[in-house]
Coordinates of C-alpha atoms and ligand atoms in Angstrom, one line a residue:
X1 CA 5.5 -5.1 27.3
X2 CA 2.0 -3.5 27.9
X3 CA 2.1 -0.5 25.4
X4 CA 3.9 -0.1 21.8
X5 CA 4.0 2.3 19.1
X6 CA 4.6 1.6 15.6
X7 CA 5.1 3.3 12.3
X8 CA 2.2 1.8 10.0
X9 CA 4.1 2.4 6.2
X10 CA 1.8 3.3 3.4
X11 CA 2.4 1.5 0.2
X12 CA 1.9 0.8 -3.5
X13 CA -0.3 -1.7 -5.2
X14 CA -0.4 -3.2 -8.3
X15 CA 2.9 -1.2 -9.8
X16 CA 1.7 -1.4 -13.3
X17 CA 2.0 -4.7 -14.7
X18 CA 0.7 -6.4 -10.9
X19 CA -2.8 -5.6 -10.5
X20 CA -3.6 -7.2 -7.5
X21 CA -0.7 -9.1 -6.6
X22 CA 2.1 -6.7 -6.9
X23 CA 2.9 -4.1 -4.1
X24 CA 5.7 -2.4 -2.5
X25 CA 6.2 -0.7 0.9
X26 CA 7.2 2.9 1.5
X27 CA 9.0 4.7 4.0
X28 CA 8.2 8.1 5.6
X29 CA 5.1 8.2 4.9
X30 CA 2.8 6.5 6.9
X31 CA 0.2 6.2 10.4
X32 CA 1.6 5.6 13.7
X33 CA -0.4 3.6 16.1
X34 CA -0.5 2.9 19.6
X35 CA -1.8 -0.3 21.1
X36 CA -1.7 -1.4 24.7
X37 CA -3.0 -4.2 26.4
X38 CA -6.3 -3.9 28.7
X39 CA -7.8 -5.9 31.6
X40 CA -11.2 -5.3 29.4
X41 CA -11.5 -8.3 26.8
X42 CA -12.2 -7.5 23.2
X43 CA -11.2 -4.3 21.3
X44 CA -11.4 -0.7 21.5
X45 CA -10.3 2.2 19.3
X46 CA -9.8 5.3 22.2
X47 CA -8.6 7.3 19.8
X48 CA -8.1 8.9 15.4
X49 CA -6.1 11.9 15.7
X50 CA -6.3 13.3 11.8
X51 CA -9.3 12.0 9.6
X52 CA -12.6 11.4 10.4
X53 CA -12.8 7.8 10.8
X54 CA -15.6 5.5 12.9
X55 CA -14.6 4.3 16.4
X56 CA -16.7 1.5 15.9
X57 CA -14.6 -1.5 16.6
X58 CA -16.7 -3.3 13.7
X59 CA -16.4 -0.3 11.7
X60 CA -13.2 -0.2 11.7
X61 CA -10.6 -1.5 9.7
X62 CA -7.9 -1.6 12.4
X63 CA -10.7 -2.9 14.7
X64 CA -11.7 -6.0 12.0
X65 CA -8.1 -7.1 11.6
X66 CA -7.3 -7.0 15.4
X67 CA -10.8 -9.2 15.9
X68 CA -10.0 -11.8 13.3
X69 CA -6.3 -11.6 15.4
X70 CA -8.0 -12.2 18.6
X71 CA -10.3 -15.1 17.6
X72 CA -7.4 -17.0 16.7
X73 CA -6.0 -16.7 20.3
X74 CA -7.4 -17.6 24.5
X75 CA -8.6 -14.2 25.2
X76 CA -6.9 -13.2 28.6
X77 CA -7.1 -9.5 28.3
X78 CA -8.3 -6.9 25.5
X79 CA -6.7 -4.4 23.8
X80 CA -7.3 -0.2 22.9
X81 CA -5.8 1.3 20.1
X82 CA -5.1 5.1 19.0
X83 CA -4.5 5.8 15.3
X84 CA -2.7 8.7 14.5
X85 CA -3.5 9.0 10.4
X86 CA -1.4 10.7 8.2
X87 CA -2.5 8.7 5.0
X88 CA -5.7 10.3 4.0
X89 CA -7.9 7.5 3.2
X90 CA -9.4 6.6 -0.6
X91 CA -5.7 8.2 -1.4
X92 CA -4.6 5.1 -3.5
X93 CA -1.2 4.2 -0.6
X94 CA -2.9 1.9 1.2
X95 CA -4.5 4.1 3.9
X96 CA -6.8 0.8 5.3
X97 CA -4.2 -1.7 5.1
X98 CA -1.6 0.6 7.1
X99 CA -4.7 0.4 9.8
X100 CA -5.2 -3.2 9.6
X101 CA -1.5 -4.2 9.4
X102 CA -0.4 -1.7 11.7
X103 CA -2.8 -2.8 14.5
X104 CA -1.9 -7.3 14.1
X105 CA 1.6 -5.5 14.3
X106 CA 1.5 -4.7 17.4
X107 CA -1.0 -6.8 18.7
X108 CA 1.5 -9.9 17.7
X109 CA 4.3 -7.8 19.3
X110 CA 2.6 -7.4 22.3
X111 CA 1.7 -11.0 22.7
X112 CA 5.8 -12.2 21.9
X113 CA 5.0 -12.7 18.5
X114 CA 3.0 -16.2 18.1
X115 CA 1.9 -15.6 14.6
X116 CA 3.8 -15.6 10.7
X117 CA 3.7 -12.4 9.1
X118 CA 2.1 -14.9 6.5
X119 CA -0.7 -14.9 9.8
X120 CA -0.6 -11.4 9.9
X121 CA -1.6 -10.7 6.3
X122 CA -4.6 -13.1 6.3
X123 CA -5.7 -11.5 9.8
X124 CA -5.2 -7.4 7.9
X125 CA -7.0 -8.3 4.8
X126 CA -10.3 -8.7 6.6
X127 CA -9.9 -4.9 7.0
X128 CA -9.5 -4.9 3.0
X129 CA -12.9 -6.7 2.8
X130 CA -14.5 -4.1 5.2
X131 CA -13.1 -0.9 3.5
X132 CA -13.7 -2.2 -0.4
X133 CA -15.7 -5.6 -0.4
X134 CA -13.0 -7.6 -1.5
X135 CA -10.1 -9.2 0.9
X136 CA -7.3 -7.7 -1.4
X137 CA -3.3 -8.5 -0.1
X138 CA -1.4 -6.5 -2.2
X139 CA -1.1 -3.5 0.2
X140 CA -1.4 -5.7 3.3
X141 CA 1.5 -7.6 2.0
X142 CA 3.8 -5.2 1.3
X143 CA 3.3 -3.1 4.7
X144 CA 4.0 -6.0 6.9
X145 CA 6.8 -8.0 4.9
X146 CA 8.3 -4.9 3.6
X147 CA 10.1 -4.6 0.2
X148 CA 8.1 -5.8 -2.7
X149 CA 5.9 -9.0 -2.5
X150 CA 3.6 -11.0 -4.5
X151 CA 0.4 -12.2 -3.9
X152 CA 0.8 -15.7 -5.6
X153 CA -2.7 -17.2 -4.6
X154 CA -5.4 -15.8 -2.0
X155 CA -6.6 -18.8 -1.5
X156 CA -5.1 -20.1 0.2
X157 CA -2.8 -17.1 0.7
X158 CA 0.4 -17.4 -0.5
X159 CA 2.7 -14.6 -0.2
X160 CA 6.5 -14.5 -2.4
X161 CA 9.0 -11.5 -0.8
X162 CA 10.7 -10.0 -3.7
X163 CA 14.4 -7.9 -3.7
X164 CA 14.5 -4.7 -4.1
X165 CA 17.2 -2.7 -5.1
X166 CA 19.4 -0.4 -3.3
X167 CA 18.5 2.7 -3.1
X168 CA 15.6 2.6 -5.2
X169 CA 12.9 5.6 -4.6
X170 CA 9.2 6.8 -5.1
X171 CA 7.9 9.8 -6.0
X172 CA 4.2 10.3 -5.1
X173 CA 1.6 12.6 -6.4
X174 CA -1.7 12.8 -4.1
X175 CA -4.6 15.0 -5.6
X176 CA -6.5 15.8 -3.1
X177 CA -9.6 14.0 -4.3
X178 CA -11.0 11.1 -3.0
X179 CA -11.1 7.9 -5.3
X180 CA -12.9 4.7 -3.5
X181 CA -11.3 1.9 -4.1
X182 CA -14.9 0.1 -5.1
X183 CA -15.8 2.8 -7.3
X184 CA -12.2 2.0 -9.3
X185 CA -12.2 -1.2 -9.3
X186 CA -16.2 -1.1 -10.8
X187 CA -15.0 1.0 -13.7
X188 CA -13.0 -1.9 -14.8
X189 CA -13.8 -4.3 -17.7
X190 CA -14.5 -8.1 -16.6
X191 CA -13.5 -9.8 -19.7
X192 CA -9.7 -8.6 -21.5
X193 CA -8.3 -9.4 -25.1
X194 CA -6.1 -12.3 -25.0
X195 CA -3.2 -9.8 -26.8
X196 CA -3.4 -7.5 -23.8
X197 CA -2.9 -10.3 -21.7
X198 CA -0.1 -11.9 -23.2
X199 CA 1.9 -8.5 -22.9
X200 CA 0.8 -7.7 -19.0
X201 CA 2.1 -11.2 -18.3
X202 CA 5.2 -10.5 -20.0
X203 CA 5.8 -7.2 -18.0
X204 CA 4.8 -9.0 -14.6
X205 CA 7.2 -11.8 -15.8
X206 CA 10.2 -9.3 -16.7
X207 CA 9.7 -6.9 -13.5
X208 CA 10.1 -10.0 -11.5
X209 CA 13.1 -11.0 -13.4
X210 CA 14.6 -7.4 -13.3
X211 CA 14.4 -7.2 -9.2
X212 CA 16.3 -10.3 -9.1
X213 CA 18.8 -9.6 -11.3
X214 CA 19.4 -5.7 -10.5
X215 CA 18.2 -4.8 -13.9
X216 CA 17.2 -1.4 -14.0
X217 CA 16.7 -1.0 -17.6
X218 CA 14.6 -4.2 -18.0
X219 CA 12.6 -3.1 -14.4
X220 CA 12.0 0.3 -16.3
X221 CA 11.0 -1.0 -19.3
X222 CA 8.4 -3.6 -17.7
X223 CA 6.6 -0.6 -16.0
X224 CA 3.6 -1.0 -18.3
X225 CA -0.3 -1.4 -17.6
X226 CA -2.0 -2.7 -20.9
X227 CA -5.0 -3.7 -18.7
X228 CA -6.1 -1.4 -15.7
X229 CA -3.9 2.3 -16.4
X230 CA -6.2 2.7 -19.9
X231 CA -9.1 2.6 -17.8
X232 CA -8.7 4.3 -14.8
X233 CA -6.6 6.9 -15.7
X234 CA -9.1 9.0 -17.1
X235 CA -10.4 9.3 -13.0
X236 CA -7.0 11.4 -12.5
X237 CA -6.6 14.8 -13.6
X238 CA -3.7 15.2 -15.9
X239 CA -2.6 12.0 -15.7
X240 CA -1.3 11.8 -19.1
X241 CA 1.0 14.9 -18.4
X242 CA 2.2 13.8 -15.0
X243 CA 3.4 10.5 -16.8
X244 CA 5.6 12.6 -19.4
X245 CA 6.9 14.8 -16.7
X246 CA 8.2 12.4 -14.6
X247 CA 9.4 9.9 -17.4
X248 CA 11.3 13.2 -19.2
X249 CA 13.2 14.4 -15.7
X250 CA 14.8 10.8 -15.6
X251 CA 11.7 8.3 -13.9
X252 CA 12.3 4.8 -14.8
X253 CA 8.6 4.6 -14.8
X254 CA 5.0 5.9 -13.9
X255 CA 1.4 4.5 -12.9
X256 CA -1.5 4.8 -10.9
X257 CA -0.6 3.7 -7.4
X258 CA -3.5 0.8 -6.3
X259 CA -6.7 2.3 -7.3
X260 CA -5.5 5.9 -7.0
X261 CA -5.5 9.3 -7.4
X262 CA -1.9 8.9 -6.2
X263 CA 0.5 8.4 -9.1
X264 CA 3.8 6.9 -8.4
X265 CA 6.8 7.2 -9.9
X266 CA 10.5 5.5 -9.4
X267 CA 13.9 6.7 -9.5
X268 CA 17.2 5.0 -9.5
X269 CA 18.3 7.5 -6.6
X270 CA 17.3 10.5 -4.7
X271 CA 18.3 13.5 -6.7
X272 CA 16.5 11.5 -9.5
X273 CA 13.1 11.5 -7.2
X274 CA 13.3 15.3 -6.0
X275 CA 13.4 16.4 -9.6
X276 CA 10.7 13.9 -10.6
X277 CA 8.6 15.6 -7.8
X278 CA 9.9 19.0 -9.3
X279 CA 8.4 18.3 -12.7
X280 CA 5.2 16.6 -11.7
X281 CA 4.4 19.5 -9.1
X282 CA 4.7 21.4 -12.3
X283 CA 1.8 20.1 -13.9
X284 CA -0.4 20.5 -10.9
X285 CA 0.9 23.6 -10.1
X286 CA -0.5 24.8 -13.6
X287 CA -3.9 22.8 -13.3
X288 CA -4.6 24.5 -9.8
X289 CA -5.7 21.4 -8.0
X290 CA -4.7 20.6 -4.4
X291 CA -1.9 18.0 -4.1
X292 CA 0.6 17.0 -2.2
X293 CA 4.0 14.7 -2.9
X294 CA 6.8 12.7 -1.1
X295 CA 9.6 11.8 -2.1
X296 CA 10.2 8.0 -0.1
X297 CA 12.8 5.4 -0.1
X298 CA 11.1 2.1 -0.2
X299 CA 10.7 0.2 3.1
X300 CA 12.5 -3.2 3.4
X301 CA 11.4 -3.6 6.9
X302 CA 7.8 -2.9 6.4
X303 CA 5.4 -2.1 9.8
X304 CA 8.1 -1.0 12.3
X305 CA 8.3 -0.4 16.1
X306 CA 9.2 3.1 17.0
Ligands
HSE401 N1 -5.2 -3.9 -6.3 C1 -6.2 -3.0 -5.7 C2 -6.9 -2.3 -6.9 C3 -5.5 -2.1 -4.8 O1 -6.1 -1.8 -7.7 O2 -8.1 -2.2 -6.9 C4 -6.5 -1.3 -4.0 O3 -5.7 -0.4 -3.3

């Protein structure tokens, strides 16, 4: 196989209680990426079909991940790469890991697959350190093991796959404004009260629980953010009101998705999700500003070949 083309999923970090080590994949909504092998050694990005992104191999989070890839490997040929975006970057779903993870996809496809997907994250999150200084897994993780994950330790990187349950869906809200991921994560306070703490841990403890054990009710009622939501929220237009909406039609919960503006929301089922998008469109509708939402099952496969 010389040429392959994959479905890059976006996803969400931190869900509430997680920040920085939670994160979930979604389906439908996503990049697609073609990669094929070249005589010419090293990397090249040919082509960005919907944002304005640099071509820059350094530059370029695709292009980072694939080189930390191919230094771990005896360079017999190069590869190009076309990235067809659909996830507008600084959108809060993981627009630079779907790049990055995306791109050691198919690069590990392509070469009959010599590397762990544990591999895989390590080589994607250098992208994270080029697009927000830090190299962040939560997104990484989630697009290229699927389902939920954990980040249990970065270093070294240690990476726990979660269950998920059946037919579990999102609800995203995307104001069109542009939140960098640096910017929201400098807002943040460096030191926390010990009570605030305790309770996060609690949550993160009890989600965990509630995925293994099917619990809806106990997954709902861990959906909480003592730490980061406080904070950032106040970035995100109506935020406050989007939370009721979507918690009154039936959500079993609500939060900033990574460092946002997207807000997620889940649902126990899909008639559950469309009106959760029903009654947060509502809000937005009545504040004016551009947005767009999806309604998404979540991905258990995570980066796919299409
Ligand atoms: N955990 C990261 C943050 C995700 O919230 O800053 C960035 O997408």
């Amino acid at each position: 196989m010389d040429e392959i083309k994959i479905f890059a999923p976006a996803t969400i970090a931190n869900i509430s209680c997680g920040f920085d080590v939670l994160g979930c994949c979604l389906d439908t909504l996503g990049d697609e990426m073609i990669v094929r092998k070249s005589s010419v050694k090293g990397v090249r990005i040919t082509k960005i079909i919907g944002e304005d992104l640099p071509l820059d191999t350094e530059k370029n989070v695709a292009g980072v991940a694939a080189l930390a890839l191919l230094k771990n490997i005896k360079e017999e040929y190069g590869f190009e790469i076309e990235i067809y975006k659909n996830i507008k970057p600084g959108s809060g779903v993981g627009s630079s890991a779907a790049s990055a993870a995306g791109v050691v996809f198919a690069i590990n496809e392509l070469l009959n697959k010599p590397f762990t997907k544990l591999e895989l994250v390590e080589f994607a999150r250098e992208g994270e350190r080029l697009a927000c200084g830090s190299p962040i897994a939560d997104n990484v993780a989630p697009a290229i093991f699927g389902g939920f994950t954990l980040v249990k330790s970065t270093n070294p990187l240690q990476i726990v796959e979660l269950p998920s349950f059946k037919g579990l869906y999102a609800t995203i809200i995307h104001p069109q404004i542009e939140i960098k991921t640096e910017d929201s994560r400098s807002i943040l306070p460096r030191k926390i009260d010990l009570s605030l703490a305790v309770k996060q841990s609690a949550n993160l403890g009890s989600l965990i629980h509630a995925l293994h054990t099917n619990d809806y009710f106990l997954f709902s009622e861990s959906l909480t953010d003592y730490i980061v939501e406080p904070h950032r929220s106040k970035l995100i237009p109506d935020f406050d009101k989007v939370k009721s909406n979507a918690l009154k039609a039936g959500a079993l919960g609500c939060g900033i998705s990574g460092s946002g503006p997207s807000i997620f929301t889940f649902s126990k089922n899909i008639q559950t999700a469309y009106n959760v998008q029903g009654a947060i469109n509502k809000v937005y509708e009545k504040n004016g500003i551009a947005h767009h939402t999806y309604v998404t099952k979540i991905n258990i496969e995570g980066v796919k070949v299409l």
